Amino acid sequence: MVAAQGGDRGAFDALVRATYVDTYTLAHRLTGDDDDARDVVQEAYLRAFRGLRRFRGDAQFSTWLYRITANCASTHLGRRRRHRHEELDDDLPVDDPRPAHDPVGRAEHAHLRDRVHRALRALPPRLRAVVVLRDIYDLSHEAIAAELGISESAAKVRLHRARRKLRDDVFLRDERDGAEATRAV
Amino acid sequence: MRCEDLAARLPSLAEGPGSLEPDELHHVERCLRCQADIARYRRLRRAMVAMGAERLAVPPDLAAQVIAGLDEAGPGRPRHRSTGRRAAYLGGLAAATAAGVGGVLVLANRRRPA
């Protein structure tokens, strides 16, 4: 890290190799698109390279990079929104699902995870960004607001709305469908 | 207090017990509907936290592409991805303007009386 801050390109390339999978994962979760995620990753590392001297080390490098990536994704999606409507993407393979201990628990966990993935992709990008950064990446409300260019109270309102929509999509729709099926029988 | 009065407060309880007012707490302790809703938000939150440990499959050439992008940007101020397109656009515009001006001058010379 120190070598990279001193201008050592080899050291920065090593940082890229160590972090690009996480950066791409975040970029894809925010944009919901392979090509957009690639562009965001490229832009994020360019900005990180440019701003590396300003990194003070009071946060983890990964957290600093998450903030830059979130900012790039927000800019990218803002630009994109001016050009076309958002589209939903196909399922993306997940490499490393967290293992559960028992088969039933694993199946339930996988089912819930799939539903959450789908519900996240169905969220409008502005709501998705806030809930992804808060609940998956544990960024503070203040950091989220700063990187998305919104007020902290707006970030909280969006988080609230996102969680309610996710709850509806993940749990309530199933329960409603189940109740209707039972009535039909 | 009714469930509807409390509904707006429940999503924030996903992150922990939070700070419910005594009358809200009193309601939740006796309301299965609100308890179920809080449980849903907490399951959702746990699933999201677990997703933090997942990694998506990345395109195989991504790291090389990023590093090549940094090389292209050079040691100074990195070139923005759209700079090339913008330069091409401005170049095209300048060429079209020059051609237009040239055409006007040619026409003006032809029409000038001998």
PDB file of C-alpha atoms in Angstrom:
ATOM      1  CA  MET A   1       0.000   0.000   0.000  1.00  0.00           C
ATOM      2  CA  VAL A   2       2.792   2.401   0.979  1.00  0.00           C
ATOM      3  CA  ALA A   3       4.714   1.491  -2.186  1.00  0.00           C
ATOM      4  CA  ALA A   4       1.609   2.101  -4.301  1.00  0.00           C
ATOM      5  CA  GLN A   5       1.079   5.476  -2.634  1.00  0.00           C
ATOM      6  CA  GLY A   6       4.690   6.282  -3.468  1.00  0.00           C
ATOM      7  CA  GLY A   7       3.877   5.849  -7.158  1.00  0.00           C
ATOM      8  CA  ASP A   8       4.962   2.225  -7.610  1.00  0.00           C
ATOM      9  CA  ARG A   9       2.726   0.997 -10.476  1.00  0.00           C
ATOM     10  CA  GLY A  10       3.662  -2.627  -9.837  1.00  0.00           C
ATOM     11  CA  ALA A  11       2.413  -2.298  -6.267  1.00  0.00           C
ATOM     12  CA  PHE A  12      -0.832  -0.727  -7.451  1.00  0.00           C
ATOM     13  CA  ASP A  13      -1.296  -3.518 -10.016  1.00  0.00           C
ATOM     14  CA  ALA A  14      -0.926  -5.989  -7.140  1.00  0.00           C
ATOM     15  CA  LEU A  15      -3.671  -4.108  -5.261  1.00  0.00           C
ATOM     16  CA  VAL A  16      -5.877  -4.368  -8.351  1.00  0.00           C
ATOM     17  CA  ARG A  17      -5.333  -8.139  -8.550  1.00  0.00           C
ATOM     18  CA  ALA A  18      -6.058  -8.533  -4.847  1.00  0.00           C
ATOM     19  CA  THR A  19      -9.319  -6.563  -4.906  1.00  0.00           C
ATOM     20  CA  TYR A  20     -10.866  -6.659  -8.385  1.00  0.00           C
ATOM     21  CA  VAL A  21     -13.208  -9.583  -7.684  1.00  0.00           C
ATOM     22  CA  ASP A  22     -14.765  -7.728  -4.733  1.00  0.00           C
ATOM     23  CA  THR A  23     -14.912  -4.504  -6.711  1.00  0.00           C
ATOM     24  CA  TYR A  24     -16.614  -6.220  -9.645  1.00  0.00           C
ATOM     25  CA  THR A  25     -19.078  -7.944  -7.297  1.00  0.00           C
ATOM     26  CA  LEU A  26     -20.093  -4.600  -5.792  1.00  0.00           C
ATOM     27  CA  ALA A  27     -20.239  -2.900  -9.198  1.00  0.00           C
ATOM     28  CA  HIS A  28     -22.454  -5.682 -10.552  1.00  0.00           C
ATOM     29  CA  ARG A  29     -24.750  -5.549  -7.528  1.00  0.00           C
ATOM     30  CA  LEU A  30     -25.169  -1.811  -8.019  1.00  0.00           C
ATOM     31  CA  THR A  31     -25.597  -1.763 -11.789  1.00  0.00           C
ATOM     32  CA  GLY A  32     -27.122  -5.208 -12.412  1.00  0.00           C
ATOM     33  CA  ASP A  33     -25.285  -5.465 -15.734  1.00  0.00           C
ATOM     34  CA  ASP A  34     -22.022  -7.129 -16.876  1.00  0.00           C
ATOM     35  CA  ASP A  35     -20.838  -4.369 -19.190  1.00  0.00           C
ATOM     36  CA  ASP A  36     -21.797  -1.565 -16.836  1.00  0.00           C
ATOM     37  CA  ALA A  37     -19.975  -3.340 -14.011  1.00  0.00           C
ATOM     38  CA  ARG A  38     -16.823  -3.591 -16.174  1.00  0.00           C
ATOM     39  CA  ASP A  39     -16.952   0.130 -16.958  1.00  0.00           C
ATOM     40  CA  VAL A  40     -17.517   1.018 -13.316  1.00  0.00           C
ATOM     41  CA  VAL A  41     -14.584  -1.167 -12.191  1.00  0.00           C
ATOM     42  CA  GLN A  42     -12.282   0.445 -14.751  1.00  0.00           C
ATOM     43  CA  GLU A  43     -13.325   3.931 -13.732  1.00  0.00           C
ATOM     44  CA  ALA A  44     -13.061   3.110 -10.014  1.00  0.00           C
ATOM     45  CA  TYR A  45      -9.451   1.944 -10.330  1.00  0.00           C
ATOM     46  CA  LEU A  46      -8.532   4.963 -12.423  1.00  0.00           C
ATOM     47  CA  ARG A  47      -9.969   7.230  -9.754  1.00  0.00           C
ATOM     48  CA  ALA A  48      -8.333   5.222  -6.969  1.00  0.00           C
ATOM     49  CA  PHE A  49      -4.980   5.445  -8.760  1.00  0.00           C
ATOM     50  CA  ARG A  50      -5.399   9.161  -9.162  1.00  0.00           C
ATOM     51  CA  GLY A  51      -6.470   9.712  -5.559  1.00  0.00           C
ATOM     52  CA  LEU A  52      -4.229   7.195  -3.829  1.00  0.00           C
ATOM     53  CA  ARG A  53      -2.108   9.880  -2.174  1.00  0.00           C
ATOM     54  CA  ARG A  54      -5.242  11.216  -0.502  1.00  0.00           C
ATOM     55  CA  PHE A  55      -5.975   7.829   1.106  1.00  0.00           C
ATOM     56  CA  ARG A  56      -5.051   8.421   4.748  1.00  0.00           C
ATOM     57  CA  GLY A  57      -5.347   4.866   5.986  1.00  0.00           C
ATOM     58  CA  ASP A  58      -7.975   5.726   8.616  1.00  0.00           C
ATOM     59  CA  ALA A  59     -10.302   3.245   6.894  1.00  0.00           C
ATOM     60  CA  GLN A  60      -9.499  -0.071   5.220  1.00  0.00           C
ATOM     61  CA  PHE A  61      -8.388   0.206   1.617  1.00  0.00           C
ATOM     62  CA  SER A  62     -11.315  -2.045   0.642  1.00  0.00           C
ATOM     63  CA  THR A  63     -13.830   0.315   2.293  1.00  0.00           C
ATOM     64  CA  TRP A  64     -12.235   3.297   0.563  1.00  0.00           C
ATOM     65  CA  LEU A  65     -12.447   1.436  -2.744  1.00  0.00           C
ATOM     66  CA  TYR A  66     -16.095   0.498  -2.096  1.00  0.00           C
ATOM     67  CA  ARG A  67     -16.894   4.172  -1.653  1.00  0.00           C
ATOM     68  CA  ILE A  68     -15.180   5.075  -4.908  1.00  0.00           C
ATOM     69  CA  THR A  69     -16.943   2.222  -6.706  1.00  0.00           C
ATOM     70  CA  ALA A  70     -20.312   3.304  -5.316  1.00  0.00           C
ATOM     71  CA  ASN A  71     -19.658   6.851  -6.477  1.00  0.00           C
ATOM     72  CA  CYS A  72     -18.632   5.671  -9.965  1.00  0.00           C
ATOM     73  CA  ALA A  73     -21.689   3.414 -10.204  1.00  0.00           C
ATOM     74  CA  SER A  74     -23.965   6.271  -9.183  1.00  0.00           C
ATOM     75  CA  THR A  75     -22.425   8.542 -11.831  1.00  0.00           C
ATOM     76  CA  HIS A  76     -22.576   5.779 -14.436  1.00  0.00           C
ATOM     77  CA  LEU A  77     -26.219   4.948 -13.731  1.00  0.00           C
ATOM     78  CA  GLY A  78     -27.136   8.641 -13.728  1.00  0.00           C
ATOM     79  CA  ARG A  79     -25.561   9.001 -17.158  1.00  0.00           C
ATOM     80  CA  ARG A  80     -27.240   5.799 -18.330  1.00  0.00           C
ATOM     81  CA  ARG A  81     -30.657   6.869 -17.054  1.00  0.00           C
ATOM     82  CA  ARG A  82     -30.521   9.864 -19.333  1.00  0.00           C
ATOM     83  CA  HIS A  83     -30.045   7.591 -22.336  1.00  0.00           C
ATOM     84  CA  ARG A  84     -32.271   4.594 -21.827  1.00  0.00           C
ATOM     85  CA  HIS A  85     -34.620   2.824 -19.452  1.00  0.00           C
ATOM     86  CA  GLU A  86     -33.216   0.306 -17.001  1.00  0.00           C
ATOM     87  CA  GLU A  87     -33.382  -3.328 -18.016  1.00  0.00           C
ATOM     88  CA  LEU A  88     -33.343  -6.377 -15.802  1.00  0.00           C
ATOM     89  CA  ASP A  89     -30.573  -8.873 -16.345  1.00  0.00           C
ATOM     90  CA  ASP A  90     -30.379 -12.655 -16.356  1.00  0.00           C
ATOM     91  CA  ASP A  91     -29.216 -14.672 -13.383  1.00  0.00           C
ATOM     92  CA  LEU A  92     -25.500 -14.443 -12.718  1.00  0.00           C
ATOM     93  CA  PRO A  93     -23.650 -17.472 -11.351  1.00  0.00           C
ATOM     94  CA  VAL A  94     -22.418 -17.152  -7.786  1.00  0.00           C
ATOM     95  CA  ASP A  95     -19.020 -18.701  -7.071  1.00  0.00           C
ATOM     96  CA  ASP A  96     -18.935 -18.952  -3.341  1.00  0.00           C
ATOM     97  CA  PRO A  97     -22.266 -19.379  -1.593  1.00  0.00           C
ATOM     98  CA  ARG A  98     -21.914 -19.445   2.181  1.00  0.00           C
ATOM     99  CA  PRO A  99     -22.204 -23.058   3.342  1.00  0.00           C
ATOM    100  CA  ALA A 100     -24.822 -24.074   5.852  1.00  0.00           C
ATOM    101  CA  HIS A 101     -24.413 -27.063   8.141  1.00  0.00           C
ATOM    102  CA  ASP A 102     -27.455 -29.205   7.390  1.00  0.00           C
ATOM    103  CA  PRO A 103     -29.077 -30.083   4.049  1.00  0.00           C
ATOM    104  CA  VAL A 104     -32.466 -28.604   4.941  1.00  0.00           C
ATOM    105  CA  GLY A 105     -30.877 -25.433   6.278  1.00  0.00           C
ATOM    106  CA  ARG A 106     -28.693 -25.216   3.175  1.00  0.00           C
ATOM    107  CA  ALA A 107     -31.682 -25.604   0.874  1.00  0.00           C
ATOM    108  CA  GLU A 108     -33.647 -22.955   2.786  1.00  0.00           C
ATOM    109  CA  HIS A 109     -30.675 -20.638   2.796  1.00  0.00           C
ATOM    110  CA  ALA A 110     -30.177 -21.106  -0.951  1.00  0.00           C
ATOM    111  CA  HIS A 111     -33.882 -20.512  -1.592  1.00  0.00           C
ATOM    112  CA  LEU A 112     -33.880 -17.328   0.471  1.00  0.00           C
ATOM    113  CA  ARG A 113     -30.653 -16.125  -1.138  1.00  0.00           C
ATOM    114  CA  ASP A 114     -32.080 -16.641  -4.635  1.00  0.00           C
ATOM    115  CA  ARG A 115     -35.228 -14.750  -3.741  1.00  0.00           C
ATOM    116  CA  VAL A 116     -33.212 -11.899  -2.253  1.00  0.00           C
ATOM    117  CA  HIS A 117     -31.002 -11.781  -5.369  1.00  0.00           C
ATOM    118  CA  ARG A 118     -34.063 -11.560  -7.613  1.00  0.00           C
ATOM    119  CA  ALA A 119     -35.773  -8.983  -5.420  1.00  0.00           C
ATOM    120  CA  LEU A 120     -32.626  -6.857  -5.344  1.00  0.00           C
ATOM    121  CA  ARG A 121     -32.384  -6.879  -9.126  1.00  0.00           C
ATOM    122  CA  ALA A 122     -36.009  -5.831  -9.389  1.00  0.00           C
ATOM    123  CA  LEU A 123     -35.457  -2.765  -7.181  1.00  0.00           C
ATOM    124  CA  PRO A 124     -35.028   0.615  -8.855  1.00  0.00           C
ATOM    125  CA  PRO A 125     -31.259   1.376  -8.955  1.00  0.00           C
ATOM    126  CA  ARG A 126     -31.531   4.334  -6.553  1.00  0.00           C
ATOM    127  CA  LEU A 127     -33.103   2.131  -3.872  1.00  0.00           C
ATOM    128  CA  ARG A 128     -30.878  -0.853  -4.662  1.00  0.00           C
ATOM    129  CA  ALA A 129     -27.690   1.181  -4.214  1.00  0.00           C
ATOM    130  CA  VAL A 130     -28.606   2.270  -0.704  1.00  0.00           C
ATOM    131  CA  VAL A 131     -29.677  -1.131   0.609  1.00  0.00           C
ATOM    132  CA  VAL A 132     -26.692  -2.925  -0.979  1.00  0.00           C
ATOM    133  CA  LEU A 133     -24.210  -0.463   0.514  1.00  0.00           C
ATOM    134  CA  ARG A 134     -25.842  -0.541   3.949  1.00  0.00           C
ATOM    135  CA  ASP A 135     -26.887  -4.154   4.424  1.00  0.00           C
ATOM    136  CA  ILE A 136     -24.270  -6.033   2.388  1.00  0.00           C
ATOM    137  CA  TYR A 137     -21.257  -3.712   2.637  1.00  0.00           C
ATOM    138  CA  ASP A 138     -22.031  -2.140   6.025  1.00  0.00           C
ATOM    139  CA  LEU A 139     -21.260   1.418   4.930  1.00  0.00           C
ATOM    140  CA  SER A 140     -22.494   4.144   7.267  1.00  0.00           C
ATOM    141  CA  HIS A 141     -25.486   6.293   6.339  1.00  0.00           C
ATOM    142  CA  GLU A 142     -23.106   9.246   6.149  1.00  0.00           C
ATOM    143  CA  ALA A 143     -20.741   7.478   3.707  1.00  0.00           C
ATOM    144  CA  ILE A 144     -23.626   6.276   1.541  1.00  0.00           C
ATOM    145  CA  ALA A 145     -25.098   9.769   1.369  1.00  0.00           C
ATOM    146  CA  ALA A 146     -21.715  11.253   0.471  1.00  0.00           C
ATOM    147  CA  GLU A 147     -20.974   8.777  -2.318  1.00  0.00           C
ATOM    148  CA  LEU A 148     -24.450   8.871  -3.852  1.00  0.00           C
ATOM    149  CA  GLY A 149     -24.634  12.658  -3.630  1.00  0.00           C
ATOM    150  CA  ILE A 150     -27.774  12.731  -1.493  1.00  0.00           C
ATOM    151  CA  SER A 151     -28.563  13.884   2.040  1.00  0.00           C
ATOM    152  CA  GLU A 152     -28.283  11.503   4.959  1.00  0.00           C
ATOM    153  CA  SER A 153     -32.015  11.708   5.599  1.00  0.00           C
ATOM    154  CA  ALA A 154     -32.711  10.894   1.937  1.00  0.00           C
ATOM    155  CA  ALA A 155     -30.411   7.878   2.257  1.00  0.00           C
ATOM    156  CA  LYS A 156     -32.371   6.691   5.296  1.00  0.00           C
ATOM    157  CA  VAL A 157     -35.705   7.146   3.542  1.00  0.00           C
ATOM    158  CA  ARG A 158     -34.462   5.176   0.517  1.00  0.00           C
ATOM    159  CA  LEU A 159     -33.130   2.420   2.778  1.00  0.00           C
ATOM    160  CA  HIS A 160     -36.482   2.204   4.513  1.00  0.00           C
ATOM    161  CA  ARG A 161     -38.367   1.982   1.196  1.00  0.00           C
ATOM    162  CA  ALA A 162     -35.921  -0.559  -0.194  1.00  0.00           C
ATOM    163  CA  ARG A 163     -36.291  -2.847   2.826  1.00  0.00           C
ATOM    164  CA  ARG A 164     -40.079  -2.692   2.648  1.00  0.00           C
ATOM    165  CA  LYS A 165     -40.040  -3.563  -1.057  1.00  0.00           C
ATOM    166  CA  LEU A 166     -37.624  -6.413  -0.455  1.00  0.00           C
ATOM    167  CA  ARG A 167     -39.782  -7.750   2.360  1.00  0.00           C
ATOM    168  CA  ASP A 168     -42.843  -7.631   0.100  1.00  0.00           C
ATOM    169  CA  ASP A 169     -41.043  -9.377  -2.755  1.00  0.00           C
ATOM    170  CA  VAL A 170     -39.225 -11.991  -0.703  1.00  0.00           C
ATOM    171  CA  PHE A 171     -41.867 -12.954   1.861  1.00  0.00           C
ATOM    172  CA  LEU A 172     -45.301 -11.469   1.396  1.00  0.00           C
ATOM    173  CA  ARG A 173     -45.795 -12.351  -2.266  1.00  0.00           C
ATOM    174  CA  ASP A 174     -45.129 -16.014  -1.426  1.00  0.00           C
ATOM    175  CA  GLU A 175     -47.533 -15.906   1.487  1.00  0.00           C
ATOM    176  CA  ARG A 176     -50.238 -14.236  -0.621  1.00  0.00           C
ATOM    177  CA  ASP A 177     -49.752 -16.750  -3.441  1.00  0.00           C
ATOM    178  CA  GLY A 178     -49.896 -19.612  -0.936  1.00  0.00           C
ATOM    179  CA  ALA A 179     -53.104 -18.305   0.615  1.00  0.00           C
ATOM    180  CA  GLU A 180     -54.730 -17.894  -2.813  1.00  0.00           C
ATOM    181  CA  ALA A 181     -53.707 -21.419  -3.817  1.00  0.00           C
ATOM    182  CA  THR A 182     -55.192 -22.798  -0.598  1.00  0.00           C
ATOM    183  CA  ARG A 183     -58.471 -20.954  -1.214  1.00  0.00           C
ATOM    184  CA  ALA A 184     -58.590 -22.254  -4.780  1.00  0.00           C
ATOM    185  CA  VAL A 185     -58.327 -25.864  -3.491  1.00  0.00           C
TER     186      VAL A 185
ATOM    187  CA  MET B   1     -51.492   1.838  19.203  1.00  0.00           C
ATOM    188  CA  ARG B   2     -52.192  -0.063  15.970  1.00  0.00           C
ATOM    189  CA  CYS B   3     -49.864  -2.095  13.723  1.00  0.00           C
ATOM    190  CA  GLU B   4     -50.221   0.563  11.015  1.00  0.00           C
ATOM    191  CA  ASP B   5     -48.859   3.209  13.392  1.00  0.00           C
ATOM    192  CA  LEU B   6     -45.749   1.139  13.939  1.00  0.00           C
ATOM    193  CA  ALA B   7     -45.210  -0.171  10.397  1.00  0.00           C
ATOM    194  CA  ALA B   8     -42.898   2.678   9.417  1.00  0.00           C
ATOM    195  CA  ARG B   9     -40.569   1.931  12.324  1.00  0.00           C
ATOM    196  CA  LEU B  10     -40.141  -1.785  11.717  1.00  0.00           C
ATOM    197  CA  PRO B  11     -37.614  -1.790   8.811  1.00  0.00           C
ATOM    198  CA  SER B  12     -35.065   0.008  10.997  1.00  0.00           C
ATOM    199  CA  LEU B  13     -35.381  -2.747  13.606  1.00  0.00           C
ATOM    200  CA  ALA B  14     -33.697  -5.123  11.134  1.00  0.00           C
ATOM    201  CA  GLU B  15     -30.315  -3.972  12.431  1.00  0.00           C
ATOM    202  CA  GLY B  16     -31.107  -4.623  16.098  1.00  0.00           C
ATOM    203  CA  PRO B  17     -33.549  -3.871  18.868  1.00  0.00           C
ATOM    204  CA  GLY B  18     -33.352  -0.121  18.188  1.00  0.00           C
ATOM    205  CA  SER B  19     -35.077   2.305  20.465  1.00  0.00           C
ATOM    206  CA  LEU B  20     -38.791   1.668  20.619  1.00  0.00           C
ATOM    207  CA  GLU B  21     -40.883   3.941  22.788  1.00  0.00           C
ATOM    208  CA  PRO B  22     -42.505   2.212  25.789  1.00  0.00           C
ATOM    209  CA  ASP B  23     -45.954   2.190  24.146  1.00  0.00           C
ATOM    210  CA  GLU B  24     -44.470   0.768  20.904  1.00  0.00           C
ATOM    211  CA  LEU B  25     -42.616  -1.914  22.846  1.00  0.00           C
ATOM    212  CA  HIS B  26     -45.791  -2.731  24.733  1.00  0.00           C
ATOM    213  CA  HIS B  27     -47.619  -3.214  21.421  1.00  0.00           C
ATOM    214  CA  VAL B  28     -44.903  -5.390  19.856  1.00  0.00           C
ATOM    215  CA  GLU B  29     -44.721  -7.668  22.891  1.00  0.00           C
ATOM    216  CA  ARG B  30     -48.388  -8.504  22.421  1.00  0.00           C
ATOM    217  CA  CYS B  31     -48.717  -8.385  18.626  1.00  0.00           C
ATOM    218  CA  LEU B  32     -47.835 -11.495  16.643  1.00  0.00           C
ATOM    219  CA  ARG B  33     -48.267  -9.648  13.367  1.00  0.00           C
ATOM    220  CA  CYS B  34     -45.608  -7.042  14.219  1.00  0.00           C
ATOM    221  CA  GLN B  35     -43.332  -9.714  15.678  1.00  0.00           C
ATOM    222  CA  ALA B  36     -43.599 -11.682  12.424  1.00  0.00           C
ATOM    223  CA  ASP B  37     -42.808  -8.567  10.429  1.00  0.00           C
ATOM    224  CA  ILE B  38     -39.740  -7.806  12.534  1.00  0.00           C
ATOM    225  CA  ALA B  39     -38.617 -11.423  12.089  1.00  0.00           C
ATOM    226  CA  ARG B  40     -38.954 -11.035   8.285  1.00  0.00           C
ATOM    227  CA  TYR B  41     -36.821  -7.886   8.255  1.00  0.00           C
ATOM    228  CA  ARG B  42     -34.188  -9.609  10.383  1.00  0.00           C
ATOM    229  CA  ARG B  43     -34.085 -12.702   8.143  1.00  0.00           C
ATOM    230  CA  LEU B  44     -33.722 -10.424   5.163  1.00  0.00           C
ATOM    231  CA  ARG B  45     -30.917  -8.509   6.841  1.00  0.00           C
ATOM    232  CA  ARG B  46     -29.111 -11.761   7.780  1.00  0.00           C
ATOM    233  CA  ALA B  47     -29.379 -12.982   4.181  1.00  0.00           C
ATOM    234  CA  MET B  48     -27.935  -9.699   2.945  1.00  0.00           C
ATOM    235  CA  VAL B  49     -25.074  -9.788   5.438  1.00  0.00           C
ATOM    236  CA  ALA B  50     -24.278 -13.344   4.295  1.00  0.00           C
ATOM    237  CA  MET B  51     -24.192 -12.116   0.704  1.00  0.00           C
ATOM    238  CA  GLY B  52     -21.246  -9.951   1.731  1.00  0.00           C
ATOM    239  CA  ALA B  53     -19.146 -13.128   1.766  1.00  0.00           C
ATOM    240  CA  GLU B  54     -20.180 -14.128  -1.774  1.00  0.00           C
ATOM    241  CA  ARG B  55     -18.124 -13.328  -4.831  1.00  0.00           C
ATOM    242  CA  LEU B  56     -19.589 -13.180  -8.306  1.00  0.00           C
ATOM    243  CA  ALA B  57     -17.875 -14.922 -11.203  1.00  0.00           C
ATOM    244  CA  VAL B  58     -15.771 -12.241 -12.885  1.00  0.00           C
ATOM    245  CA  PRO B  59     -14.876 -12.025 -16.584  1.00  0.00           C
ATOM    246  CA  PRO B  60     -11.480 -13.770 -16.951  1.00  0.00           C
ATOM    247  CA  ASP B  61      -9.788 -10.822 -18.638  1.00  0.00           C
ATOM    248  CA  LEU B  62     -10.993  -8.154 -16.212  1.00  0.00           C
ATOM    249  CA  ALA B  63      -7.794  -7.639 -14.175  1.00  0.00           C
ATOM    250  CA  ALA B  64      -5.704  -7.439 -17.353  1.00  0.00           C
ATOM    251  CA  GLN B  65      -8.195  -4.988 -18.856  1.00  0.00           C
ATOM    252  CA  VAL B  66      -8.104  -2.757 -15.774  1.00  0.00           C
ATOM    253  CA  ILE B  67      -4.300  -2.746 -15.705  1.00  0.00           C
ATOM    254  CA  ALA B  68      -4.170  -2.019 -19.436  1.00  0.00           C
ATOM    255  CA  GLY B  69      -6.555   0.895 -18.814  1.00  0.00           C
ATOM    256  CA  LEU B  70      -4.180   2.245 -16.183  1.00  0.00           C
ATOM    257  CA  ASP B  71      -1.251   1.868 -18.600  1.00  0.00           C
ATOM    258  CA  GLU B  72      -3.184   3.752 -21.247  1.00  0.00           C
ATOM    259  CA  ALA B  73      -3.952   6.507 -18.758  1.00  0.00           C
ATOM    260  CA  GLY B  74      -0.222   6.907 -18.104  1.00  0.00           C
ATOM    261  CA  PRO B  75       1.510   8.278 -15.024  1.00  0.00           C
ATOM    262  CA  GLY B  76      -0.194  11.663 -15.131  1.00  0.00           C
ATOM    263  CA  ARG B  77      -3.846  12.441 -15.252  1.00  0.00           C
ATOM    264  CA  PRO B  78      -5.625   9.325 -16.558  1.00  0.00           C
ATOM    265  CA  ARG B  79      -7.484   9.784 -19.777  1.00  0.00           C
ATOM    266  CA  HIS B  80     -11.218   9.426 -19.389  1.00  0.00           C
ATOM    267  CA  ARG B  81     -12.751   6.572 -21.338  1.00  0.00           C
ATOM    268  CA  SER B  82     -14.870   8.928 -23.413  1.00  0.00           C
ATOM    269  CA  THR B  83     -11.982  11.325 -24.234  1.00  0.00           C
ATOM    270  CA  GLY B  84     -11.154   9.475 -27.453  1.00  0.00           C
ATOM    271  CA  ARG B  85     -14.746   9.572 -28.613  1.00  0.00           C
ATOM    272  CA  ARG B  86     -14.997  13.256 -27.706  1.00  0.00           C
ATOM    273  CA  ALA B  87     -11.806  14.061 -29.637  1.00  0.00           C
ATOM    274  CA  ALA B  88     -13.108  12.176 -32.683  1.00  0.00           C
ATOM    275  CA  TYR B  89     -16.410  14.062 -32.446  1.00  0.00           C
ATOM    276  CA  LEU B  90     -14.689  17.460 -32.174  1.00  0.00           C
ATOM    277  CA  GLY B  91     -12.305  16.552 -35.005  1.00  0.00           C
ATOM    278  CA  GLY B  92     -15.231  15.589 -37.217  1.00  0.00           C
ATOM    279  CA  LEU B  93     -17.039  18.795 -36.356  1.00  0.00           C
ATOM    280  CA  ALA B  94     -13.954  20.890 -37.169  1.00  0.00           C
ATOM    281  CA  ALA B  95     -13.470  19.066 -40.496  1.00  0.00           C
ATOM    282  CA  ALA B  96     -17.116  19.588 -41.452  1.00  0.00           C
ATOM    283  CA  THR B  97     -16.921  23.284 -40.531  1.00  0.00           C
ATOM    284  CA  ALA B  98     -13.724  23.720 -42.578  1.00  0.00           C
ATOM    285  CA  ALA B  99     -15.306  21.959 -45.550  1.00  0.00           C
ATOM    286  CA  GLY B 100     -18.387  24.193 -45.295  1.00  0.00           C
ATOM    287  CA  VAL B 101     -16.329  27.379 -45.128  1.00  0.00           C
ATOM    288  CA  GLY B 102     -14.207  26.184 -48.069  1.00  0.00           C
ATOM    289  CA  GLY B 103     -17.316  25.467 -50.107  1.00  0.00           C
ATOM    290  CA  VAL B 104     -18.732  28.928 -49.412  1.00  0.00           C
ATOM    291  CA  LEU B 105     -15.459  30.565 -50.481  1.00  0.00           C
ATOM    292  CA  VAL B 106     -15.346  28.528 -53.715  1.00  0.00           C
ATOM    293  CA  LEU B 107     -18.944  29.459 -54.545  1.00  0.00           C
ATOM    294  CA  ALA B 108     -18.266  33.112 -53.751  1.00  0.00           C
ATOM    295  CA  ASN B 109     -15.226  33.132 -56.106  1.00  0.00           C
ATOM    296  CA  ARG B 110     -17.213  31.486 -58.914  1.00  0.00           C
ATOM    297  CA  ARG B 111     -20.017  34.013 -58.681  1.00  0.00           C
ATOM    298  CA  ARG B 112     -17.682  37.030 -58.549  1.00  0.00           C
ATOM    299  CA  PRO B 113     -18.058  38.962 -61.865  1.00  0.00           C
ATOM    300  CA  ALA B 114     -14.963  38.860 -64.078  1.00  0.00           C
TER     301      ALA B 114
END
